[in-house]
Coordinates of C-alpha atoms in Angstrom, one line a residue:
Chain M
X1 CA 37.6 -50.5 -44.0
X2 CA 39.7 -53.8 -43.3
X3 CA 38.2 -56.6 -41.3
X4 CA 39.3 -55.5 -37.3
X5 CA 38.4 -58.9 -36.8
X6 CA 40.9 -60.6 -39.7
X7 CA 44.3 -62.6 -38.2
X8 CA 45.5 -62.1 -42.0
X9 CA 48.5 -61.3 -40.4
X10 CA 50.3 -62.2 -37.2
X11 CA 50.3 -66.2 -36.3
X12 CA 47.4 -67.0 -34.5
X13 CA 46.5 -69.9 -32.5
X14 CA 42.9 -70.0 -30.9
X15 CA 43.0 -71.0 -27.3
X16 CA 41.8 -70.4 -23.9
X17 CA 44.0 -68.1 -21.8
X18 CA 44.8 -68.5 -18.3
X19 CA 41.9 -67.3 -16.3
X20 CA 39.9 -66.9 -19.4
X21 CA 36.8 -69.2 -20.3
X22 CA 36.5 -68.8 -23.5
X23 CA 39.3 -69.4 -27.0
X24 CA 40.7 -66.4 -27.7
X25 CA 43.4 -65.6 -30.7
X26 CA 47.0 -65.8 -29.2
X27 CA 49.6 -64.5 -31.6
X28 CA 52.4 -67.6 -31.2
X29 CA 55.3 -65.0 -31.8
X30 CA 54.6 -62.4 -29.4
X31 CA 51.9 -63.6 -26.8
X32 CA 49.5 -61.4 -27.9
X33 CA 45.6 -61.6 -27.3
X34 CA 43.8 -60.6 -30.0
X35 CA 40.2 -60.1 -28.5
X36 CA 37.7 -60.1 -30.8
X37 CA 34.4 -58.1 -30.3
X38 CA 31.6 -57.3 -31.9
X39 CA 31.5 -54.1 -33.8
X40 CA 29.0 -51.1 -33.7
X41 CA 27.7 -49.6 -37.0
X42 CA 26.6 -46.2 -36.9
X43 CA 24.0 -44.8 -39.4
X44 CA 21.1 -43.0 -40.3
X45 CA 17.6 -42.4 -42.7
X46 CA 17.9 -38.6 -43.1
X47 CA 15.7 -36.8 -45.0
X48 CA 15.1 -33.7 -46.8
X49 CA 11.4 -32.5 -47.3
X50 CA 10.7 -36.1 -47.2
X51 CA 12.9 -37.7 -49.4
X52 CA 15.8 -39.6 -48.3
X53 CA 19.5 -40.0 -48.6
X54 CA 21.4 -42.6 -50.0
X55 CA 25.0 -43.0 -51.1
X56 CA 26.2 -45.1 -54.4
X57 CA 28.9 -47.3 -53.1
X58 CA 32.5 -46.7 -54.4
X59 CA 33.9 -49.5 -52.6
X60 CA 33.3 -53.3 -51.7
X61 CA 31.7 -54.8 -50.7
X62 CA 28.9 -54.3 -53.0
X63 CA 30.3 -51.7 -54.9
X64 CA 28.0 -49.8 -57.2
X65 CA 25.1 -50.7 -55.2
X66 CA 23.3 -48.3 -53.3
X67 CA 23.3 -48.1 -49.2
X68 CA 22.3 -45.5 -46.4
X69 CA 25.6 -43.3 -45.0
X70 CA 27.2 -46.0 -42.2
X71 CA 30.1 -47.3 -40.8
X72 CA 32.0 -48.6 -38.0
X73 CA 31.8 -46.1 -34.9
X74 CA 35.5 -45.0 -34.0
X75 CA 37.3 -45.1 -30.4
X76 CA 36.4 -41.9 -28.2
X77 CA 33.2 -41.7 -30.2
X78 CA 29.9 -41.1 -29.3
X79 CA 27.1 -43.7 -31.6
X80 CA 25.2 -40.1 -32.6
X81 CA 28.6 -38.4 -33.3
X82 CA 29.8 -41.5 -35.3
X83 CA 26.3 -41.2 -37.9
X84 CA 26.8 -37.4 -38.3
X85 CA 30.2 -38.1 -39.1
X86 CA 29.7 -40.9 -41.8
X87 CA 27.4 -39.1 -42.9
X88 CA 29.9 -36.2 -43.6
X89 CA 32.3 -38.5 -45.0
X90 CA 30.0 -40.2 -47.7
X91 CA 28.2 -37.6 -48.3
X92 CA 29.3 -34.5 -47.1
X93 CA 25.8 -33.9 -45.5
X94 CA 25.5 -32.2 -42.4
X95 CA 22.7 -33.5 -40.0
X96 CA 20.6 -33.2 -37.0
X97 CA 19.8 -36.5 -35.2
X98 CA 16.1 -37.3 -34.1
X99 CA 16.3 -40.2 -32.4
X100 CA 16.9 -43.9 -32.6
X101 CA 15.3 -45.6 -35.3
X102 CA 16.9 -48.8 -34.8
X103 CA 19.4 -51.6 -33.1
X104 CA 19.8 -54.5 -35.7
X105 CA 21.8 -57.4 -33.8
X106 CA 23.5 -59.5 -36.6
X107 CA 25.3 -62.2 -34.8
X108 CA 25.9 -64.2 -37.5
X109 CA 28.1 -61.2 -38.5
X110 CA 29.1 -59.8 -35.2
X111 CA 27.7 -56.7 -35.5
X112 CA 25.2 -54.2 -34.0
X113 CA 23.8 -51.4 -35.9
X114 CA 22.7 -48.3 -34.8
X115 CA 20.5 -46.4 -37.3
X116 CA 19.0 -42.8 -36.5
X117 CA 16.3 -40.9 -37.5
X118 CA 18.2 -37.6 -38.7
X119 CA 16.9 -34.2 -41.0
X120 CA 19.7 -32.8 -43.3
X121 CA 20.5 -29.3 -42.3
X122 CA 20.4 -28.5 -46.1
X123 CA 20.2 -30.7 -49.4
X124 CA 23.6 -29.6 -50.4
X125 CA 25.0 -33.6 -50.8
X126 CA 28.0 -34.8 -52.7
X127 CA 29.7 -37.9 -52.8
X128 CA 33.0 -38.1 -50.9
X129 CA 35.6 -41.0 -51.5
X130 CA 33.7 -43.8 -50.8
X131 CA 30.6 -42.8 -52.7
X132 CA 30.8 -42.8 -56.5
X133 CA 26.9 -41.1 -56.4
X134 CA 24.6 -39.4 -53.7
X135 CA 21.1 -38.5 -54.0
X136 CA 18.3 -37.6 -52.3
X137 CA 15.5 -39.6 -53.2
X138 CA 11.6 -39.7 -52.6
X139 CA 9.9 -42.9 -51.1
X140 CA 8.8 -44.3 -54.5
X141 CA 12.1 -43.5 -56.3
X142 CA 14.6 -45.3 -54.0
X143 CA 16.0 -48.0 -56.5
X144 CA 15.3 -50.8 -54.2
X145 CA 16.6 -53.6 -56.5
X146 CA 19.9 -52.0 -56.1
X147 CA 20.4 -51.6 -52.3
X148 CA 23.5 -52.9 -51.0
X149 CA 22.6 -54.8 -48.0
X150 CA 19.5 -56.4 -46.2
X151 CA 19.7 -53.9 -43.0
X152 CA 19.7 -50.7 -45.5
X153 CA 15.9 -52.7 -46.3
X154 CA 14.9 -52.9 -43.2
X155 CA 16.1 -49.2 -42.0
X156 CA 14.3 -47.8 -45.0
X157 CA 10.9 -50.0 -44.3
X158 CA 11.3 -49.1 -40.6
X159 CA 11.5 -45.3 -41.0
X160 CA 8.4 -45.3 -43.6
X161 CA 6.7 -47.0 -40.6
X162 CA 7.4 -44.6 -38.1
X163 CA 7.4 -41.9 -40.2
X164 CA 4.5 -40.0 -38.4
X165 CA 5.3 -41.1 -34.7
X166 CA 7.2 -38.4 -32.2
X167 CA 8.1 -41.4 -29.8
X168 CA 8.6 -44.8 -30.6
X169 CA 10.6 -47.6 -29.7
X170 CA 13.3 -48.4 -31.5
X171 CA 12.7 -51.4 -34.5
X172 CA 15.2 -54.3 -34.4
X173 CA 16.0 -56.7 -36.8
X174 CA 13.6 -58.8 -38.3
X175 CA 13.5 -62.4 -37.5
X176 CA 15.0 -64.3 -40.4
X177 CA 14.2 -67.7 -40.7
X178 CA 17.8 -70.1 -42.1
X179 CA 17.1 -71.3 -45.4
X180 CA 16.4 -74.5 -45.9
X181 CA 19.1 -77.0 -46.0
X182 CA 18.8 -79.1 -48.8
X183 CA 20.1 -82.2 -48.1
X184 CA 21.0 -85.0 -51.2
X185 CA 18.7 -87.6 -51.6
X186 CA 16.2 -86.0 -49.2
X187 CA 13.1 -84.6 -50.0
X188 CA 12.8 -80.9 -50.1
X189 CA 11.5 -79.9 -46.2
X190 CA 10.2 -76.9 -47.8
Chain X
X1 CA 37.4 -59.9 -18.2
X2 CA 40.8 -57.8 -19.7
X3 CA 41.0 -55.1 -21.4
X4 CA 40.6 -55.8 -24.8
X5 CA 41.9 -52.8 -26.0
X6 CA 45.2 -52.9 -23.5
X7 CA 48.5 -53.8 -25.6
X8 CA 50.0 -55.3 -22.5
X9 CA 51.7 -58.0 -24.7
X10 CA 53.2 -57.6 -28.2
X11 CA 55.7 -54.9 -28.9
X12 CA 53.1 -52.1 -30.7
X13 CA 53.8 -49.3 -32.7
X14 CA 50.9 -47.1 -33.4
X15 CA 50.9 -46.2 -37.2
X16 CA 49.0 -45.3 -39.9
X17 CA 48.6 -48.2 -42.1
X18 CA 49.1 -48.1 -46.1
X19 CA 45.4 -47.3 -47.2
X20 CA 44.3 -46.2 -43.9
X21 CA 43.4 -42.7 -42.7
X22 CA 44.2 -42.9 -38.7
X23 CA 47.0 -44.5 -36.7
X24 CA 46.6 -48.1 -35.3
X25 CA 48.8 -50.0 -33.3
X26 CA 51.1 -52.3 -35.8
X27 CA 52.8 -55.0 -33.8
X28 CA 56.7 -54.4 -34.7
X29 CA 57.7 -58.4 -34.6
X30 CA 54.5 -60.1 -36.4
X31 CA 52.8 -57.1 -38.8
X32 CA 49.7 -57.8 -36.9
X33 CA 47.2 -54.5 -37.0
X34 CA 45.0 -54.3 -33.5
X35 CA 42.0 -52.5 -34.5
X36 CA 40.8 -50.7 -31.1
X37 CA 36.7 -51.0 -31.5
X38 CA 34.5 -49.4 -29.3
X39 CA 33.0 -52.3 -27.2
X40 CA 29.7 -52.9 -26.3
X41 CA 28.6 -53.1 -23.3
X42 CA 24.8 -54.8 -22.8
X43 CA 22.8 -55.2 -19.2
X44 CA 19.2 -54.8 -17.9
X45 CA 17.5 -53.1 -15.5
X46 CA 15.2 -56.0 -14.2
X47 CA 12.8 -56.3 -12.1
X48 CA 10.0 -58.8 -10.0
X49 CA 7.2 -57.0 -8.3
X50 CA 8.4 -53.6 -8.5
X51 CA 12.2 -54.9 -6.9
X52 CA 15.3 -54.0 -8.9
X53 CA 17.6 -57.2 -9.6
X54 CA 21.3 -55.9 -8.1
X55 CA 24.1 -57.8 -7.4
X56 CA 27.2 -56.9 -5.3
X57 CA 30.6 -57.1 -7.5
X58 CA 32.8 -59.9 -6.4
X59 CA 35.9 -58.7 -8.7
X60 CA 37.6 -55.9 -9.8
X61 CA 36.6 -52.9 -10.3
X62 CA 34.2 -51.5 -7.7
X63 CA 34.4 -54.8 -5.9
X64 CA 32.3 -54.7 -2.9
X65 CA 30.1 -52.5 -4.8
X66 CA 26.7 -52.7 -6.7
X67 CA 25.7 -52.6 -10.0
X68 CA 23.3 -53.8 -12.4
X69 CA 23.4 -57.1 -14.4
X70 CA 25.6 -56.2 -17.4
X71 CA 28.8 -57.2 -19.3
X72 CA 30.6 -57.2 -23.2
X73 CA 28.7 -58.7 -25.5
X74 CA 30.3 -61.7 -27.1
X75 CA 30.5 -62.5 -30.6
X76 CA 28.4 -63.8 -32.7
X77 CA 25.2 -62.5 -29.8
X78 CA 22.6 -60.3 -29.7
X79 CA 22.0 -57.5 -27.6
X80 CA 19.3 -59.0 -26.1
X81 CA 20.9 -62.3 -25.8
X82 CA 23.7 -60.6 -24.2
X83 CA 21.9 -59.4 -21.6
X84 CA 19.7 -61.8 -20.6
X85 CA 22.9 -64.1 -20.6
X86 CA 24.7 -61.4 -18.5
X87 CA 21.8 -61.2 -15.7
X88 CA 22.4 -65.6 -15.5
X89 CA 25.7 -65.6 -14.8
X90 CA 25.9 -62.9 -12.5
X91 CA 22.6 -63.4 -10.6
X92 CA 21.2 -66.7 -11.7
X93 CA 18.6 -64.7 -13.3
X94 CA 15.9 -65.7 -15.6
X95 CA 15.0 -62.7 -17.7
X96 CA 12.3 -61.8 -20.4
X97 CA 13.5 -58.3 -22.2
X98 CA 11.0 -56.3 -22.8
X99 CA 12.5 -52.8 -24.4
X100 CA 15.8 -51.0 -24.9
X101 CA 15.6 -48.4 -21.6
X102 CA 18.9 -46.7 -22.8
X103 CA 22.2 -46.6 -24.8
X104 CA 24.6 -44.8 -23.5
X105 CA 27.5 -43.5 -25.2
X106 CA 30.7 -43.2 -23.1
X107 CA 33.2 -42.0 -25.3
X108 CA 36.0 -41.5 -23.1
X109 CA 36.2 -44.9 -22.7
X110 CA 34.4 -45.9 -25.9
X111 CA 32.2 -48.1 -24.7
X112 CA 28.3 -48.0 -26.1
X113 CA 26.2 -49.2 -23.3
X114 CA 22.4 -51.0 -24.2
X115 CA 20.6 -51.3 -21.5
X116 CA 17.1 -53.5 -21.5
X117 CA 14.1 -53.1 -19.2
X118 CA 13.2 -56.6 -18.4
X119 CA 11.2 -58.4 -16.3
X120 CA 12.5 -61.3 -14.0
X121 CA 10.6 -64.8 -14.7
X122 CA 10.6 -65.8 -10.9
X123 CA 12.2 -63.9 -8.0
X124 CA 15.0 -67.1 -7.5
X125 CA 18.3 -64.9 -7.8
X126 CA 21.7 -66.0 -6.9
X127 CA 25.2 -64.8 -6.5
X128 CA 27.2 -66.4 -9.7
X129 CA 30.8 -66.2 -9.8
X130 CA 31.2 -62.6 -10.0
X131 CA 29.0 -61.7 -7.6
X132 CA 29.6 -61.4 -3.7
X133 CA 25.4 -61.1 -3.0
X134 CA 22.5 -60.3 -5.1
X135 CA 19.3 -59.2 -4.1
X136 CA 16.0 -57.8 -5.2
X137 CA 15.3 -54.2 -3.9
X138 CA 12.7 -51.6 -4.1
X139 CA 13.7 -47.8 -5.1
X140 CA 14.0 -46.9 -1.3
X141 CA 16.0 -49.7 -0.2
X142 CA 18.9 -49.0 -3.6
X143 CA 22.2 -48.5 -1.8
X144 CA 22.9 -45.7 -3.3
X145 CA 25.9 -44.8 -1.2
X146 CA 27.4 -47.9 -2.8
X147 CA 26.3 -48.2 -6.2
X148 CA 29.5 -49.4 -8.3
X149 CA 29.4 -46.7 -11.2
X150 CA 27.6 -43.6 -12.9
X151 CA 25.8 -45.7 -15.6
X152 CA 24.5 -47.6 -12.9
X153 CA 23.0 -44.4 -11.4
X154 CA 21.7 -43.1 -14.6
X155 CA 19.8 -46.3 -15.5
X156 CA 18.2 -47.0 -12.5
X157 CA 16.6 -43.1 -12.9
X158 CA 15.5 -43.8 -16.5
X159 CA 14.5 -46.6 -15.5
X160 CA 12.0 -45.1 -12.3
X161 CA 11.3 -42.1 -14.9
X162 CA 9.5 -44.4 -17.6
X163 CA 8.0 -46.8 -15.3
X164 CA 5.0 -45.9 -16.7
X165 CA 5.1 -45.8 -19.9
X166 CA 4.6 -48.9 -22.1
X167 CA 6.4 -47.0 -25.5
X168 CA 9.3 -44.4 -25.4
X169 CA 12.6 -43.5 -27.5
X170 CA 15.6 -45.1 -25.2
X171 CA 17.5 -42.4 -22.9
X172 CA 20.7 -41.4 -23.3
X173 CA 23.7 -40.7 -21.1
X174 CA 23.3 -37.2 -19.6
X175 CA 25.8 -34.4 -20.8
X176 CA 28.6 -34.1 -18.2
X177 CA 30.6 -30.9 -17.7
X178 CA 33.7 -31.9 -17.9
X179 CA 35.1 -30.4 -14.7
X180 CA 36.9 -26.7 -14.1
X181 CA 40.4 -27.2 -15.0
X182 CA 42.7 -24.9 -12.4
X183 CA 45.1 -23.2 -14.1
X184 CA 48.3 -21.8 -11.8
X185 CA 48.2 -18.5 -11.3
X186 CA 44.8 -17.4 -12.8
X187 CA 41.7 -17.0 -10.4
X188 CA 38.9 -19.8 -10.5
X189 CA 36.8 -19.3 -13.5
X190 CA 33.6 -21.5 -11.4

């Protein structure tokens, strides 16, 4: 999916419109605001007699690397409707939702990710376009020096976790500390 | 704040997109694609000694009206930070989060709600810009004839129903019926 948040195109100045408080992108040929806002992910860990689905990326980023079925909720969308649907799409699996597992914040990126707990309705899985694999995968066979992204980590660690609880909270994002900055001539602060 | 999905400004065409599988709106003069996200809407349900942190809406819409500390979450901010930032500028508020009470999907507007129980750090609330009064009630002083909208409603019930308990899964929005639809000519089907 393109960047929504991209000015690729249009001419874009950033500044603060009238009775705004904040810089906005204002398109210098037409007037138009281009509000940017975070986007909502919507996923899911769903499992089949305990071993879980994951989809072989087909597409960058990270193509070729493995992932849990998720993507940017639609308009007119509920979150839970938006994780059975990518679910569909990647891997033509049809689920049941559980509950939340998860809401991973990532402002660094903008983004909030939803991630539920979900049981396939059947293991009948196949990739669909933007999947070139899917499979369905026990604990100790997920390949986990080939998952695509940090958050598909810390879904898969979270759900092991909370594997045997009915009701739980829902995990967030663990805290990250920055790498250190190295800074020339400076000794290492690490 | 407006509408960031509204294409008040810029002469839009809604297309589909070479490579895309929906239409968007395509600006006709610049090429510029507006993505319509979902938005995300993030608030609290806080409170000091059992009182619920409301303020009275100084704008548009439901001015006059109450609602609960809550508002789009910016980019490049957390939920959490979201709200807690919400509850200052509205009431003044000092906030500690202390669990997601609910996420509410509301598709026909596509907004994703997150709502936070949280506890106020002292009881010093003030009106902020957007506000005509705040105040601190207790369940049987809610204005309930005047609460600003349904969300509102529904939060400040989940929020009464798990008073008590120190770990649950979030609630979600209840399922509407939509309502009868009269057709001409044909008896009432409620």
């Amino acid at each position: 999916m393109p960047d929504p948040n991209s000015s690729d195109s249009g001419n874009f100045t950033r500044r603060i419109p009238e009775g705004d408080d904040r810089g906005r992108l204002v398109c210098d040929d037409c007037g138009f605001i281009h509000y940017e806002n975070p986007q909502i992910v919507v996923g899911s860990v769903a499992s089949w007699e305990g071993r879980i689905l994951l989809c072989r990326r087909a597409i960058p980023p990270r193509k070729g690397y493995w992932t849990l079925p998720a993507g940017y909720l639609e308009l007119g969308e509920s979150a839970e409707a938006g994780a059975v649907r990518e679910a569909w799409e990647e891997a033509r699996a049809d689920l049941e939702i559980d509950q939340l597992l998860a809401i991973y914040s990532i402002p660094r990126i903008s983004q909030v990710q939803l991630i539920y707990r979900a049981r396939l309705k059947s293991p009948a899985v196949e990739a669909g376009p933007e999947s070139q694999e899917v499979g369905l995968f026990r604990f100790d066979e997920i390949p986990t020096e080939e998952i695509a992204f940090p958050s598909v980590h810390w879904a898969l660690k979270d759900y092991r976790e909370t594997l045997d609880q009915a009701v739980f909270a829902p995990r967030t994002a663990p805290v990250v500390r920055a790498p250190p900055i190295a800074v020339p001539g400076e000794p290492d602060r690490n």
